[in-house]
């Protein structure tokens, strides 16, 4: 009985092949677009989602553009609950052309990689990096995008710190997990500071942020308050926040774009829902006499309604399955085209689950009105109908 029922649904769904094919194609495009837009939103939040629960970022309370004195290092390290500490400064250099954007940070090499264990570096290569004052470490994705190899010379044109800056690629880091940002360049803060002392003495001995590792996530709030109290009423007051909050502050600057992307993704699903509903309404009108005949033969209205629902779900899920399958290669191609603009661009299981949910919702909603109409259909009126 079930096999015959499914065979009937299959035949009905593809009775008008052109209409069914176009409906499935529309569903494919909608689910694919929804998945890609959802992945873009996920990529926007990737930095915050990958943040550690026991890392704190201390910056100037006024703005991130104002540096903090390096002398704060020892006072922060002395705060109860602080297990480890490092620091970093945004460099903002240009590699060959302004369009070649990627993140560059001057860091305290040894402590920075200790606090960020998700950056996995070969031990021998890491020792070479520590020995070379002009050495740098680049992420795997960055290396693949620009063809960097260990031993290559790399020159950046400074914007915040004018002049040409020469580096040597000493190591390439990989991510310990899938969501790790592998598109950064990290080099020695000491090299930056020594050069600044020669060129701009007044700007030396400053850092952009301090990165603190707390012994336990439960101590995060207390340590944050203690650090900021330490520098209250000083010439450079601080703001200490979790790494996730720090990352989300950048996302907030472009929140309108994220909201617009979300609206477009839902709008795409709404449009295909309307298209599916129109398709199912046309199908039900054409088969009014058939449905009336089934009712006359003794089939319950629920059985006839299930035929309509099954046909709608088959079209929706067929298009949804193809759309989901295409999402992965298309996302990979998009990520390759964007280079380092999106450091992390992975289709998540949550996105796939939402795509499946959207396909199911479209299939059920599109069949709802035709099912109600057929359920109320009088046999006599249906037999008189002409499709």
XYZ file of C-alpha atoms in Angstrom:
387
model
C 0.000 0.000 0.000
C 2.758 2.429 0.959
C 4.748 1.599 -2.176
C 1.708 2.242 -4.370
C 1.043 5.505 -2.522
C 4.616 6.716 -3.064
C 4.531 5.652 -6.712
C 1.346 7.669 -7.207
C 2.978 10.748 -5.617
C 6.034 10.363 -7.846
C 3.959 10.110 -11.011
C 1.793 13.070 -10.042
C 4.790 15.231 -9.161
C 6.414 14.756 -12.580
C 3.275 14.603 -14.709
C 4.017 18.108 -16.047
C 7.767 17.815 -16.334
C 8.521 21.359 -17.469
C 6.519 22.923 -14.639
C 7.963 20.521 -12.075
C 11.481 21.050 -13.385
C 11.206 24.825 -13.204
C 9.749 24.601 -9.692
C 12.602 22.371 -8.539
C 15.120 24.696 -10.207
C 13.645 27.659 -8.357
C 13.871 25.699 -5.126
C 17.517 24.841 -5.832
C 18.397 28.491 -6.385
C 16.507 29.595 -3.265
C 18.048 26.987 -0.938
C 21.520 27.564 -2.405
C 21.190 31.339 -1.970
C 19.889 30.895 1.572
C 22.822 28.639 2.447
C 25.418 30.999 0.990
C 23.929 34.062 2.668
C 23.759 32.181 5.956
C 27.410 31.191 5.582
C 28.352 34.823 4.942
C 26.634 35.794 8.201
C 28.429 32.949 10.014
C 31.734 34.172 8.572
C 30.997 37.625 9.978
C 30.693 36.150 13.444
C 33.483 33.566 13.038
C 35.991 35.543 15.099
C 33.596 35.872 18.012
C 32.475 32.242 17.838
C 36.083 31.048 17.883
C 37.027 33.205 20.879
C 38.350 31.580 24.023
C 36.317 31.827 27.235
C 39.380 32.550 29.370
C 41.094 35.216 27.243
C 40.688 38.931 27.925
C 41.595 41.886 25.735
C 42.724 45.133 27.356
C 42.685 48.267 25.203
C 42.394 52.014 25.601
C 39.052 53.015 27.092
C 38.791 55.884 24.602
C 39.364 54.026 21.347
C 41.338 51.179 19.897
C 43.409 53.666 17.877
C 45.034 54.980 21.052
C 47.954 52.796 22.226
C 48.802 51.706 25.746
C 52.246 51.977 27.397
C 54.231 48.755 27.470
C 54.863 49.435 31.162
C 51.276 48.302 31.879
C 52.495 44.769 31.184
C 53.940 44.087 34.624
C 51.012 45.642 36.480
C 48.495 43.550 34.556
C 50.559 40.422 35.134
C 50.412 41.134 38.857
C 46.594 41.096 38.983
C 45.255 38.065 40.848
C 43.827 35.457 38.482
C 46.079 36.338 35.528
C 47.899 33.202 34.362
C 49.665 34.502 31.259
C 49.975 37.702 29.268
C 51.025 38.874 25.816
C 50.505 41.923 23.636
C 49.939 42.896 20.010
C 49.740 45.936 17.749
C 47.831 46.294 14.493
C 50.241 47.079 11.651
C 48.040 47.850 8.650
C 50.577 47.441 5.848
C 49.958 47.085 2.119
C 51.274 44.086 0.211
C 51.997 45.212 -3.369
C 48.510 46.693 -3.923
C 45.870 48.132 -1.549
C 43.393 45.437 -2.621
C 45.641 42.755 -1.085
C 44.225 43.170 2.397
C 45.068 40.813 5.235
C 45.502 41.197 8.972
C 49.040 41.902 10.217
C 49.938 42.021 13.900
C 53.177 42.817 15.671
C 53.231 40.399 18.618
C 55.469 39.153 21.372
C 56.285 35.914 19.584
C 56.835 33.411 22.354
C 54.027 34.456 24.712
C 51.506 35.148 21.939
C 51.682 31.634 20.515
C 51.558 30.274 24.041
C 48.272 32.075 24.703
C 46.878 31.104 21.277
C 47.458 27.317 21.140
C 45.011 27.076 18.226
C 47.825 28.447 16.016
C 49.802 25.279 15.319
C 53.392 25.814 14.134
C 56.161 23.330 13.423
C 58.627 23.479 16.339
C 61.740 23.819 14.198
C 60.188 26.531 12.045
C 58.984 28.320 15.180
C 62.517 28.361 16.614
C 63.734 29.878 13.335
C 61.056 32.548 13.684
C 62.097 33.389 17.246
C 65.756 33.730 16.204
C 65.062 36.035 13.245
C 64.057 39.551 14.283
C 62.544 40.132 10.821
C 60.889 36.746 10.730
C 57.127 36.362 10.427
C 54.556 33.593 10.658
C 51.688 33.467 8.154
C 48.494 31.430 8.190
C 47.968 28.521 5.811
C 45.124 30.247 3.950
C 47.173 33.428 3.557
C 50.124 31.416 2.243
C 47.924 29.627 -0.289
C 46.274 32.874 -1.415
C 49.520 34.721 -2.154
C 51.872 31.792 -2.710
C 54.043 32.453 0.353
C 56.595 29.772 1.200
C 59.010 29.411 4.101
C 62.116 31.442 3.310
C 60.342 33.971 1.058
C 61.066 37.670 1.471
C 57.967 39.794 2.028
C 57.789 43.588 1.884
C 54.926 45.654 3.255
C 54.343 49.348 2.726
C 53.397 50.843 6.069
C 50.340 53.064 6.500
C 50.218 53.590 10.269
C 54.002 53.257 10.338
C 55.221 54.749 7.008
C 58.041 53.243 5.001
C 58.885 49.885 3.520
C 59.131 47.001 5.992
C 60.984 43.840 5.040
C 60.120 40.428 6.487
C 61.123 36.806 5.963
C 58.503 34.049 6.131
C 59.898 31.667 8.740
C 56.827 29.536 9.474
C 53.299 28.775 8.329
C 50.696 28.054 10.983
C 47.690 25.779 10.711
C 44.486 25.858 12.726
C 43.963 23.393 15.557
C 40.263 23.406 14.662
C 38.225 24.099 11.545
C 37.120 27.589 12.543
C 40.596 28.974 13.261
C 41.559 32.114 11.343
C 44.438 31.103 9.062
C 44.742 34.386 7.171
C 46.889 36.461 9.551
C 50.505 37.550 9.440
C 52.305 37.732 12.791
C 55.740 39.267 13.272
C 57.951 40.452 16.127
C 56.745 43.472 18.085
C 60.393 44.076 19.044
C 61.264 44.639 15.362
C 58.458 47.185 15.073
C 59.432 48.954 18.288
C 63.145 49.145 17.477
C 62.410 50.631 14.060
C 59.978 53.139 15.563
C 62.615 54.250 18.065
C 64.866 55.133 15.150
C 62.236 56.801 12.984
C 59.615 58.144 15.426
C 61.038 58.069 18.989
C 57.867 59.531 20.517
C 55.767 56.547 19.399
C 57.976 53.824 20.864
C 57.238 51.489 23.773
C 53.508 51.375 23.054
C 51.204 48.477 22.190
C 47.726 48.198 20.752
C 46.228 45.650 23.121
C 47.229 43.341 25.931
C 45.965 39.761 25.736
C 45.455 38.108 29.109
C 44.847 34.453 29.844
C 42.786 33.941 32.996
C 43.168 30.849 35.146
C 39.439 30.066 35.013
C 36.483 31.432 32.990
C 34.723 32.038 36.324
C 37.324 34.707 37.120
C 36.865 36.679 33.907
C 34.571 39.371 35.340
C 36.642 39.873 38.493
C 39.938 40.078 36.602
C 38.443 42.528 34.070
C 37.346 44.881 36.829
C 40.654 44.528 38.680
C 42.708 45.393 35.591
C 40.640 48.485 34.799
C 40.772 49.634 38.435
C 44.556 49.374 38.269
C 44.675 52.112 35.631
C 41.723 54.251 36.722
C 42.476 58.002 36.590
C 45.746 57.351 34.726
C 46.744 59.111 31.522
C 45.678 56.022 29.562
C 42.680 54.333 31.195
C 41.819 50.862 30.006
C 38.810 48.826 28.966
C 39.115 45.094 29.539
C 36.587 42.736 27.980
C 36.316 39.133 26.905
C 37.793 38.184 23.570
C 34.287 37.437 22.272
C 32.979 40.871 23.297
C 36.032 42.465 21.684
C 35.360 40.647 18.399
C 31.639 41.462 18.505
C 32.451 45.162 18.809
C 33.806 45.006 15.250
C 30.734 43.137 14.018
C 28.531 45.827 15.568
C 30.108 48.393 13.236
C 28.587 46.558 10.270
C 25.426 45.277 11.959
C 23.215 46.928 9.320
C 24.874 44.853 6.588
C 24.353 41.644 8.558
C 20.675 42.480 9.131
C 20.234 43.247 5.409
C 21.759 39.896 4.458
C 19.441 38.069 6.850
C 16.393 39.878 5.437
C 17.405 39.013 1.861
C 17.878 35.340 2.778
C 14.379 35.114 4.274
C 12.932 37.083 1.361
C 14.363 34.510 -1.062
C 12.608 31.711 0.823
C 9.338 33.674 0.921
C 9.443 34.189 -2.851
C 10.010 30.509 -3.611
C 7.222 29.671 -1.148
C 4.865 31.834 -3.193
C 6.036 30.160 -6.404
C 5.512 26.689 -4.904
C 2.077 27.647 -3.601
C 1.065 28.842 -7.077
C 2.345 25.600 -8.618
C 0.393 23.444 -6.188
C -2.752 25.570 -6.623
C -2.567 25.109 -10.430
C -2.009 21.389 -9.988
C -5.000 21.018 -7.646
C -7.295 22.928 -10.021
C -6.280 20.735 -12.964
C -6.950 17.536 -10.997
C -10.219 18.524 -9.337
C -12.127 15.824 -11.225
C -9.532 13.201 -10.296
C -9.715 14.081 -6.614
C -13.531 13.986 -6.738
C -13.347 10.550 -8.365
C -11.092 9.266 -5.581
C -13.565 10.550 -2.985
C -16.422 8.931 -4.894
C -14.564 5.620 -4.808
C -14.455 5.840 -1.030
C -11.045 7.361 -0.361
C -11.092 9.682 2.645
C -10.390 13.421 2.225
C -7.263 12.918 4.346
C -5.875 10.463 1.765
C -6.432 12.934 -1.061
C -4.856 15.696 1.022
C -1.812 13.524 1.679
C -1.386 13.059 -2.070
C -1.157 16.827 -2.494
C 1.153 17.208 0.497
C 3.395 14.380 -0.697
C 3.697 15.898 -4.163
C 4.563 19.314 -2.736
C 7.122 17.862 -0.334
C 8.703 15.770 -3.084
C 9.287 18.820 -5.275
C 10.487 20.947 -2.366
C 12.822 18.325 -0.908
C 14.228 17.388 -4.323
C 15.131 21.015 -4.952
C 16.327 21.387 -1.362
C 18.597 18.334 -1.574
C 20.201 19.541 -4.811
C 20.574 23.051 -3.374
C 22.248 21.740 -0.215
C 24.591 19.527 -2.231
C 25.608 22.512 -4.374
C 26.145 24.776 -1.357
C 29.467 23.165 -0.408
C 31.325 23.448 -3.756
C 29.867 26.880 -4.450
C 30.907 28.070 -0.964
C 34.430 26.732 -1.546
C 34.639 28.520 -4.890
C 33.306 31.744 -3.338
C 35.829 31.542 -0.479
C 38.680 31.014 -2.952
C 37.539 34.019 -4.971
C 37.278 36.233 -1.882
C 40.776 35.308 -0.697
C 41.376 36.548 2.854
C 38.324 38.828 2.969
C 36.516 36.061 4.863
C 39.195 34.338 6.992
C 36.769 31.562 7.959
C 34.126 30.523 5.425
C 32.688 27.098 6.253
C 29.154 25.797 5.726
C 28.025 24.869 9.231
C 25.743 22.023 10.238
C 23.337 24.658 11.595
C 23.099 26.227 8.122
C 22.366 22.841 6.534
C 19.730 22.131 9.198
C 18.072 25.491 8.444
C 18.129 24.724 4.712
C 16.350 21.420 5.364
C 13.846 23.172 7.631
C 13.179 25.806 4.959
C 12.595 23.146 2.285
C 10.164 21.283 4.546
C 8.348 24.500 5.479
C 7.994 25.581 1.854
C 6.642 22.157 0.875
C 4.074 22.048 3.681
C 2.913 25.672 3.426
C 2.568 25.463 -0.370
C 0.278 22.434 -0.033
C -1.867 23.810 2.779
C -4.438 25.818 0.793
C -4.951 23.192 -1.976
C -5.426 20.532 0.727
C -8.125 22.616 2.440
C -9.923 23.247 -0.840
C -9.901 19.583 -1.862
C -11.014 18.558 1.625
C -14.109 20.764 1.299
C -14.766 19.753 -2.307
C -18.191 18.213 -2.963
C -18.023 15.125 -5.165
C -20.727 16.398 -7.537
C -18.994 19.767 -8.010
C -15.658 18.074 -8.542
C -16.955 15.688 -11.214
C -18.451 18.640 -13.095
C -15.128 20.509 -13.043
C -13.059 20.799 -16.163
C -9.268 21.060 -15.516
